[in-house]
Short mmCIF file of C-alpha atoms and ligand atoms in Angstrom, two decimals:
data_model
loop_
_atom_site.label_atom_id
_atom_site.label_comp_id
_atom_site.label_asym_id
_atom_site.label_seq_id
_atom_site.Cartn_x
_atom_site.Cartn_y
_atom_site.Cartn_z
CA MET A 1 12.99 -19.72 9.98
CA ASN A 2 11.32 -21.24 6.91
CA LYS A 3 8.65 -19.13 5.22
CA THR A 4 6.51 -19.77 2.17
CA ILE A 5 5.76 -16.76 0.02
CA THR A 6 3.26 -16.70 -2.83
CA VAL A 7 4.62 -14.44 -5.53
CA LEU A 8 2.16 -12.79 -7.93
CA PRO A 9 4.22 -10.89 -10.51
CA GLY A 10 1.10 -9.75 -12.44
CA ASP A 11 1.74 -7.59 -15.50
CA GLY A 12 4.16 -5.04 -16.95
CA ILE A 13 6.94 -3.95 -14.61
CA GLY A 14 5.34 -6.11 -11.90
CA LEU A 15 7.49 -8.96 -13.22
CA GLU A 16 10.67 -6.89 -13.08
CA VAL A 17 10.25 -5.46 -9.59
CA VAL A 18 9.17 -8.82 -8.15
CA LYS A 19 12.24 -10.52 -9.61
CA ALA A 20 14.48 -7.85 -8.09
CA THR A 21 12.80 -8.32 -4.72
CA THR A 22 13.22 -12.09 -4.55
CA VAL A 23 16.92 -11.70 -5.34
CA VAL A 24 17.25 -9.24 -2.46
CA LEU A 25 15.20 -11.42 -0.10
CA ASP A 26 17.38 -14.42 -0.90
CA LYS A 27 20.49 -12.49 0.04
CA LEU A 28 18.85 -11.33 3.27
CA ALA A 29 17.77 -14.90 4.07
CA GLU A 30 21.33 -16.07 3.55
CA LEU A 31 22.66 -13.37 5.91
CA TYR A 32 20.20 -14.31 8.67
CA GLY A 33 20.01 -18.08 8.10
CA HIS A 34 16.38 -18.14 6.90
CA GLN A 35 14.81 -20.05 4.01
CA PHE A 36 12.20 -18.43 1.78
CA GLU A 37 10.29 -20.71 -0.56
CA TYR A 38 8.50 -18.97 -3.45
CA LYS A 39 5.32 -20.24 -5.06
CA TYR A 40 4.51 -18.37 -8.28
CA ALA A 41 0.89 -17.80 -9.34
CA ASP A 42 -1.01 -15.75 -11.92
CA ILE A 43 -3.15 -12.68 -11.41
CA GLY A 44 -4.46 -9.80 -13.53
CA GLY A 45 -3.94 -9.58 -17.28
CA SER A 46 -1.53 -12.50 -17.52
CA ALA A 47 -4.10 -14.70 -15.74
CA ILE A 48 -6.83 -13.53 -18.14
CA ASP A 49 -4.60 -14.53 -21.06
CA LYS A 50 -3.94 -17.97 -19.60
CA TYR A 51 -7.20 -18.85 -17.85
CA GLU A 52 -9.80 -16.27 -18.93
CA ASP A 53 -9.93 -15.37 -15.25
CA PRO A 54 -8.10 -12.46 -13.52
CA LEU A 55 -8.00 -14.47 -10.29
CA PRO A 56 -7.87 -18.25 -10.87
CA PRO A 57 -8.89 -20.40 -7.88
CA GLU A 58 -5.36 -21.92 -7.73
CA THR A 59 -3.96 -18.44 -7.06
CA VAL A 60 -6.31 -17.88 -4.12
CA GLU A 61 -5.50 -21.34 -2.76
CA SER A 62 -1.77 -20.73 -3.00
CA CYS A 63 -2.06 -17.35 -1.23
CA LYS A 64 -4.16 -18.84 1.59
CA ASN A 65 -1.53 -21.51 2.17
CA SER A 66 1.39 -19.08 2.43
CA ASP A 67 2.97 -17.01 5.16
CA GLY A 68 2.96 -13.89 3.00
CA VAL A 69 2.03 -12.72 -0.50
CA LEU A 70 4.07 -10.42 -2.75
CA LEU A 71 2.25 -8.75 -5.62
CA GLY A 72 3.89 -6.75 -8.43
CA ALA A 73 1.20 -4.84 -10.33
CA VAL A 74 -1.68 -5.61 -12.68
CA GLY A 75 -3.13 -4.03 -15.79
CA GLY A 76 -2.14 -2.63 -19.12
CA PRO A 77 -3.61 -1.31 -22.39
CA LYS A 78 -4.03 -4.84 -23.75
CA TRP A 79 -6.90 -5.49 -21.33
CA ASP A 80 -8.39 -1.98 -21.15
CA ASN A 81 -11.36 -2.82 -23.35
CA HIS A 82 -12.24 -6.15 -21.78
CA PRO A 83 -15.72 -6.50 -20.21
CA SER A 84 -15.81 -5.52 -16.53
CA GLY A 85 -15.64 -9.07 -15.08
CA LEU A 86 -12.52 -9.76 -17.14
CA ARG A 87 -10.47 -6.75 -16.11
CA PRO A 88 -7.08 -7.14 -14.39
CA GLU A 89 -8.20 -4.96 -11.43
CA GLN A 90 -10.87 -7.57 -10.64
CA GLY A 91 -7.98 -9.83 -9.68
CA LEU A 92 -6.73 -7.26 -7.22
CA LEU A 93 -10.11 -6.54 -5.64
CA GLY A 94 -10.82 -10.29 -5.57
CA ILE A 95 -7.65 -11.30 -3.75
CA ARG A 96 -8.11 -8.56 -1.13
CA LYS A 97 -11.61 -9.86 -0.51
CA ALA A 98 -10.64 -13.55 -0.56
CA LEU A 99 -7.95 -12.96 2.07
CA GLN A 100 -10.23 -10.59 4.03
CA LEU A 101 -7.63 -7.83 3.99
CA PHE A 102 -9.52 -5.01 5.64
CA ALA A 103 -6.60 -2.71 6.41
CA ASN A 104 -4.28 -1.04 3.95
CA LEU A 105 -1.11 0.49 5.34
CA ARG A 106 0.83 3.06 3.38
CA PRO A 107 3.86 4.53 5.05
CA VAL A 108 5.06 7.79 3.54
CA THR A 109 8.67 8.34 4.48
CA GLY A 110 10.68 11.16 3.00
CA HIS A 111 14.33 10.43 2.29
CA GLU A 112 16.28 13.62 2.81
CA SER A 113 18.36 12.99 -0.29
CA LEU A 114 15.24 12.78 -2.45
CA THR A 115 13.23 15.75 -1.30
CA ASP A 116 14.25 17.67 -4.43
CA SER A 117 12.12 15.25 -6.47
CA SER A 118 8.96 16.29 -4.62
CA SER A 119 6.81 19.04 -6.10
CA LEU A 120 6.56 20.54 -2.59
CA LYS A 121 9.12 22.70 -0.84
CA LYS A 122 12.05 20.92 0.77
CA GLU A 123 11.28 22.27 4.25
CA VAL A 124 7.72 20.94 4.03
CA VAL A 125 8.68 17.38 3.10
CA ASP A 126 12.12 16.88 4.69
CA ASN A 127 11.93 13.87 7.05
CA VAL A 128 8.19 13.48 6.69
CA ASP A 129 7.09 10.21 8.31
CA LEU A 130 3.42 9.31 8.38
CA MET A 131 1.30 6.20 8.01
CA ILE A 132 -2.05 6.16 6.24
CA LEU A 133 -4.33 3.37 7.37
CA ARG A 134 -7.22 2.90 4.97
CA GLU A 135 -10.25 0.65 5.44
CA LEU A 136 -10.22 -1.62 2.40
CA THR A 137 -13.25 -3.89 2.22
CA GLY A 138 -16.21 -1.65 3.11
CA GLY A 139 -17.67 1.77 2.40
CA ILE A 140 -18.89 3.19 -0.87
CA TYR A 141 -16.86 0.89 -3.14
CA PHE A 142 -18.74 -2.16 -1.90
CA GLY A 143 -22.10 -0.80 -0.59
CA LYS A 144 -25.30 -2.03 -2.23
CA PRO A 145 -27.32 -0.91 -4.10
CA GLN A 146 -24.84 0.19 -6.73
CA GLU A 147 -26.78 0.59 -9.94
CA ARG A 148 -28.27 2.68 -12.70
CA ARG A 149 -32.00 3.44 -12.49
CA GLN A 150 -34.58 5.83 -13.79
CA MET A 151 -35.26 8.71 -11.44
CA ASP A 152 -37.68 11.58 -12.09
CA GLY A 153 -37.87 10.52 -15.72
CA GLU A 154 -34.12 10.47 -16.41
CA GLU A 155 -31.13 8.18 -16.04
CA ALA A 156 -29.48 8.24 -12.62
CA ALA A 157 -26.66 6.28 -10.93
CA LEU A 158 -26.50 5.19 -7.33
CA ASP A 159 -23.67 4.18 -4.96
CA THR A 160 -24.15 3.40 -1.29
CA MET A 161 -21.85 4.46 1.53
CA VAL A 162 -22.39 1.98 4.33
CA TYR A 163 -20.27 1.05 7.35
CA LYS A 164 -21.13 -1.40 10.09
CA LYS A 165 -19.86 -0.55 13.56
CA SER A 166 -17.74 -3.71 13.66
CA GLU A 167 -16.03 -2.75 10.38
CA ILE A 168 -15.17 0.66 11.77
CA ALA A 169 -14.02 -0.71 15.12
CA ARG A 170 -11.49 -3.21 13.74
CA ILE A 171 -9.68 -0.69 11.54
CA VAL A 172 -9.75 2.04 14.19
CA ARG A 173 -8.28 -0.36 16.75
CA GLN A 174 -5.47 -1.11 14.29
CA GLY A 175 -4.92 2.65 14.05
CA PHE A 176 -4.55 3.04 17.81
CA GLU A 177 -2.24 -0.01 17.99
CA MET A 178 -0.06 1.40 15.24
CA ALA A 179 0.08 4.84 16.85
CA LYS A 180 1.19 3.17 20.10
CA LEU A 181 4.22 1.76 18.25
CA ARG A 182 5.03 5.11 16.65
CA ARG A 183 4.65 8.67 17.94
CA GLN A 184 1.37 8.11 19.84
CA LYS A 185 -0.83 10.31 17.68
CA LEU A 186 -3.90 9.21 15.73
CA THR A 187 -5.83 11.41 13.30
CA SER A 188 -9.22 10.02 12.32
CA VAL A 189 -10.51 11.47 9.05
CA ASP A 190 -14.22 11.60 8.22
CA LYS A 191 -16.97 13.85 6.89
CA ALA A 192 -19.09 13.89 10.03
CA ASN A 193 -20.58 17.30 9.25
CA VAL A 194 -22.47 15.76 6.31
CA LEU A 195 -22.48 11.95 6.36
CA GLU A 196 -24.32 9.70 8.83
CA SER A 197 -21.76 6.91 8.24
CA SER A 198 -19.07 9.37 9.34
CA ARG A 199 -20.98 10.24 12.50
CA LEU A 200 -21.05 6.54 13.44
CA TRP A 201 -17.34 6.40 12.54
CA ARG A 202 -16.54 9.28 14.90
CA GLU A 203 -18.63 7.87 17.77
CA THR A 204 -16.88 4.51 17.41
CA VAL A 205 -13.44 6.14 17.43
CA GLU A 206 -14.35 7.96 20.65
CA GLU A 207 -15.46 4.69 22.29
CA ILE A 208 -12.25 2.86 21.37
CA LYS A 209 -10.13 5.80 22.51
CA GLN A 210 -11.06 4.84 26.10
CA ASP A 211 -8.75 1.82 25.74
CA TYR A 212 -5.81 3.97 24.60
CA PRO A 213 -5.41 6.81 27.11
CA ASP A 214 -1.82 7.49 26.04
CA VAL A 215 -2.58 8.03 22.37
CA GLU A 216 -3.44 11.59 21.38
CA LEU A 217 -6.55 11.59 19.17
CA GLU A 218 -7.80 14.21 16.77
CA HIS A 219 -10.72 14.18 14.33
CA MET A 220 -10.33 15.93 11.01
CA LEU A 221 -12.79 16.50 8.17
CA VAL A 222 -11.56 14.99 4.92
CA ASP A 223 -11.50 18.27 3.00
CA ASN A 224 -9.30 19.83 5.68
CA ALA A 225 -7.13 16.69 5.79
CA ALA A 226 -6.48 16.93 2.03
CA MET A 227 -5.28 20.49 2.57
CA GLN A 228 -3.23 19.74 5.72
CA ILE A 229 -1.39 16.80 4.13
CA ILE A 230 0.01 19.17 1.52
CA ARG A 231 0.41 22.19 3.83
CA ASP A 232 2.10 20.57 6.81
CA PRO A 233 2.48 16.77 6.50
CA LYS A 234 4.78 16.57 9.52
CA GLN A 235 1.83 17.18 11.88
CA PHE A 236 0.62 13.61 11.14
CA ASP A 237 1.69 10.33 12.67
CA VAL A 238 -1.02 7.71 11.93
CA VAL A 239 -4.06 8.69 9.85
CA VAL A 240 -7.02 6.28 9.92
CA THR A 241 -9.89 6.64 7.50
CA GLY A 242 -12.51 4.90 5.35
CA ASN A 243 -12.06 3.33 1.94
CA MET A 244 -12.74 6.21 -0.46
CA PHE A 245 -11.21 8.98 1.66
CA GLY A 246 -8.12 6.80 2.17
CA ASP A 247 -7.86 6.06 -1.53
CA ILE A 248 -7.70 9.75 -2.36
CA LEU A 249 -5.59 10.95 0.58
CA SER A 250 -2.98 8.24 0.15
CA ASP A 251 -2.42 9.17 -3.49
CA ALA A 252 -2.08 12.82 -2.53
CA ALA A 253 0.39 11.84 0.20
CA SER A 254 2.37 9.76 -2.30
CA MET A 255 3.57 12.97 -3.93
CA LEU A 256 5.34 14.03 -0.73
CA THR A 257 8.13 11.61 -1.56
CA GLY A 258 8.38 12.63 -5.19
CA SER A 259 7.97 9.32 -6.96
CA LEU A 260 5.45 6.53 -7.14
CA GLY A 261 8.38 4.15 -7.55
CA MET A 262 9.29 4.74 -3.90
CA LEU A 263 6.07 3.87 -2.09
CA PRO A 264 5.39 0.49 -0.47
CA SER A 265 2.10 -0.79 0.90
CA ALA A 266 0.72 -3.64 2.95
CA SER A 267 -2.79 -5.01 3.21
CA ILE A 268 -3.52 -7.05 6.28
CA GLY A 269 -6.45 -8.89 7.80
CA GLU A 270 -7.18 -10.61 11.06
CA GLN A 271 -5.38 -13.76 9.95
CA ALA A 272 -2.21 -14.23 7.96
CA PRO A 273 -1.19 -13.91 5.20
CA GLY A 274 -0.87 -10.23 4.42
CA LEU A 275 -0.48 -8.94 0.87
CA TYR A 276 2.46 -6.67 0.12
CA GLU A 277 2.62 -4.56 -3.03
CA PRO A 278 4.06 -1.31 -4.32
CA VAL A 279 1.65 1.60 -4.74
CA HIS A 280 2.58 2.06 -8.39
CA GLY A 281 0.94 0.28 -11.33
CA SER A 282 2.32 -1.83 -14.15
CA ALA A 283 3.89 1.18 -15.95
CA PRO A 284 3.38 -0.08 -19.52
CA ASP A 285 5.38 2.89 -20.82
CA ILE A 286 8.64 1.46 -19.44
CA GLU A 287 7.79 -2.27 -19.41
CA GLY A 288 10.61 -4.61 -20.39
CA GLN A 289 13.21 -1.87 -20.66
CA GLY A 290 15.02 -2.41 -17.36
CA LYS A 291 14.00 1.07 -16.20
CA ALA A 292 11.67 0.18 -13.32
CA ASN A 293 12.59 1.41 -9.86
CA PRO A 294 12.40 -1.72 -7.65
CA LEU A 295 12.59 0.13 -4.30
CA ALA A 296 8.82 0.34 -3.63
CA MET A 297 8.50 -3.43 -4.09
CA ILE A 298 11.62 -4.11 -2.03
CA SER A 299 10.30 -1.85 0.76
CA SER A 300 6.95 -3.65 0.56
CA SER A 301 8.79 -6.90 1.21
CA ALA A 302 10.38 -5.28 4.28
CA MET A 303 6.83 -4.66 5.52
CA MET A 304 6.11 -8.37 4.99
CA LEU A 305 9.13 -9.30 7.09
CA LYS A 306 7.88 -7.00 9.85
CA TYR A 307 4.11 -7.51 9.88
CA SER A 308 3.72 -11.11 8.66
CA PHE A 309 6.95 -12.79 9.77
CA GLY A 310 7.77 -10.76 12.89
CA MET A 311 11.35 -10.36 11.58
CA LEU A 312 11.87 -6.87 12.96
CA GLU A 313 15.65 -6.77 12.74
CA GLU A 314 15.67 -8.13 9.19
CA ALA A 315 13.06 -5.55 8.14
CA GLU A 316 15.14 -2.78 9.65
CA THR A 317 18.26 -4.02 7.89
CA LEU A 318 16.44 -3.98 4.56
CA ASP A 319 14.96 -0.50 5.14
CA ARG A 320 18.38 0.76 6.11
CA ALA A 321 19.92 -0.72 2.95
CA VAL A 322 17.35 1.12 0.79
CA SER A 323 17.96 4.33 2.68
CA ASP A 324 21.77 3.96 2.35
CA VAL A 325 21.51 3.37 -1.38
CA LEU A 326 19.54 6.61 -1.75
CA SER A 327 21.88 8.56 0.50
CA ALA A 328 24.80 7.35 -1.61
CA GLY A 329 23.09 9.01 -4.59
CA HIS A 330 22.08 5.92 -6.58
CA ARG A 331 19.10 6.66 -8.81
CA THR A 332 16.79 4.99 -11.31
CA GLY A 333 15.36 7.23 -14.04
CA ASP A 334 12.17 8.17 -12.18
CA ILE A 335 14.06 9.78 -9.29
CA ALA A 336 17.17 11.05 -11.08
CA LYS A 337 17.79 14.72 -11.61
CA GLU A 338 19.27 16.06 -14.81
CA GLY A 339 22.89 15.04 -15.22
CA GLU A 340 22.72 12.20 -12.65
CA THR A 341 23.75 8.70 -13.64
CA ILE A 342 20.73 6.48 -14.20
CA LEU A 343 20.83 2.89 -12.98
CA SER A 344 18.85 0.01 -14.45
CA THR A 345 16.55 -2.15 -12.32
CA ASP A 346 19.28 -4.80 -12.02
CA GLU A 347 21.98 -2.28 -11.12
CA MET A 348 19.78 -0.71 -8.42
CA THR A 349 19.03 -4.19 -7.06
CA GLU A 350 22.75 -4.94 -6.92
CA LYS A 351 23.31 -1.70 -4.95
CA VAL A 352 20.71 -2.77 -2.38
CA ILE A 353 22.39 -6.16 -2.04
CA GLU A 354 25.79 -4.51 -1.54
CA ALA A 355 24.28 -2.22 1.12
CA LEU A 356 22.76 -5.24 2.90
CA LYS A 357 26.16 -6.78 3.37
CA LYS A 358 27.59 -3.69 5.04
P1 NAD C 401 1.58 3.59 -13.10
O1 NAD C 401 1.83 3.66 -11.65
O2 NAD C 401 1.72 2.27 -13.72
O3 NAD C 401 2.54 4.62 -13.87
C1 NAD C 401 2.49 6.03 -13.70
C2 NAD C 401 3.84 6.65 -14.14
O4 NAD C 401 4.83 6.37 -13.15
C3 NAD C 401 4.38 6.07 -15.45
O5 NAD C 401 5.04 7.08 -16.16
C4 NAD C 401 5.38 5.04 -15.00
O6 NAD C 401 6.42 4.81 -15.94
C5 NAD C 401 5.89 5.63 -13.69
N1 NAD C 401 6.25 4.57 -12.73
C6 NAD C 401 5.39 3.86 -11.97
N2 NAD C 401 6.06 2.98 -11.23
C7 NAD C 401 7.36 3.13 -11.52
C8 NAD C 401 8.55 2.48 -11.08
N3 NAD C 401 8.54 1.49 -10.17
N4 NAD C 401 9.73 2.88 -11.60
C9 NAD C 401 9.78 3.88 -12.51
N5 NAD C 401 8.70 4.53 -12.94
C10 NAD C 401 7.49 4.15 -12.47
O7 NAD C 401 0.11 4.16 -13.33
P2 NAD C 401 -0.76 4.25 -14.68
O8 NAD C 401 0.14 4.57 -15.84
O9 NAD C 401 -1.89 5.11 -14.35
O10 NAD C 401 -1.34 2.79 -14.87
C11 NAD C 401 -0.75 1.80 -15.71
C12 NAD C 401 -1.51 0.49 -15.51
O11 NAD C 401 -1.32 0.04 -14.16
C13 NAD C 401 -3.02 0.61 -15.71
O12 NAD C 401 -3.48 -0.55 -16.37
C14 NAD C 401 -3.57 0.67 -14.29
O13 NAD C 401 -4.87 0.17 -14.20
C15 NAD C 401 -2.59 -0.20 -13.56
N6 NAD C 401 -2.47 0.07 -12.10
C16 NAD C 401 -2.30 -1.02 -11.32
C17 NAD C 401 -2.11 -0.84 -9.96
C18 NAD C 401 -1.88 -2.06 -9.12
O14 NAD C 401 -1.63 -3.12 -9.64
N7 NAD C 401 -1.92 -1.94 -7.80
C19 NAD C 401 -2.10 0.45 -9.40
C20 NAD C 401 -2.24 1.55 -10.25
C21 NAD C 401 -2.42 1.35 -11.62
#
């Protein structure tokens, strides 16, 4: 198969982990007889420097004309004091919107060999395997009005939590579909005891459940969910929730695996292409030092193979290679324990390539 991939390295270690990933993908393509063509484009701080625009129109165009998009990370201290329209994160929010990526998938998979790096007890996190599905283009981050105004004679600020039924339905349906492919359990997280938008959410989930008789459904209030994810994460299979709740829960869940450098993510819409990026940021503290762990980006590319290209076997081969490398004890600095040998980004990449060939 021939596939065109738009590559958005972004800023900081984004460049390093993206480079590692294309090297790995090229080896995989060679093994399976595929051809991946990369189109590089700018986003975030580097795009601001070049074009005074965190998301130049050429970048959007390139993404729309690709089969998949790989994104490193954006941001850094250099742009922290820029006015709000010229911030690197605007590039990220903009591309999600331009591609209509309404669903964000974050798998949290515990590697047995790494559970010592988690701040939680080994027996709690051993073999944890859950998927958080977060609504990405609606809810309180986008609701209008969002403004400052005078209220009762003093300054006040206002955000609006709004969900249309159709927005809820499309993400919830994704949740049921995903649960069908996994362990057949869906947990829908809301705040229906307080919020009207959550009561519509819950009603909609119940309606869609009729189409999925084999999937076990439970509703959970977000405060309880935050507690349960830390207390007993193995009770979860697929968790579906709105934008803000998902933002917070997925970061909490990220600590189950012990390192941000391990977590992949995918953002998908109704039409291709999906956007695949690690959960971590641009890590300015280690930028350019060859210390970045490339595994989250590499695992994100495995999600691209699976969800955008339908290359299930190739995705599995890549996931297995990452898992084998960890089981063999290879570590970058962020996941190494005291006394363990620390590999550079390039050395870790080489280990993944060696594991692919096995
Ligand atoms: P960060 O994820 O960049 O870094 C947090 C810590 O984890 C740092 O100590 C870093 O060295 C370490 N780390 C992260 N990824 C790593 C990896 N792959 N290998 C080894 N160590 C890794 O978060 P931050 O420091 O809060 O943010 C830095 C910048 O990144 C900010 O400008 C922020 O806005 C941006 N950011 C971007 C994204 C994104 O592009 N999706 C996400 C989060 C933060």
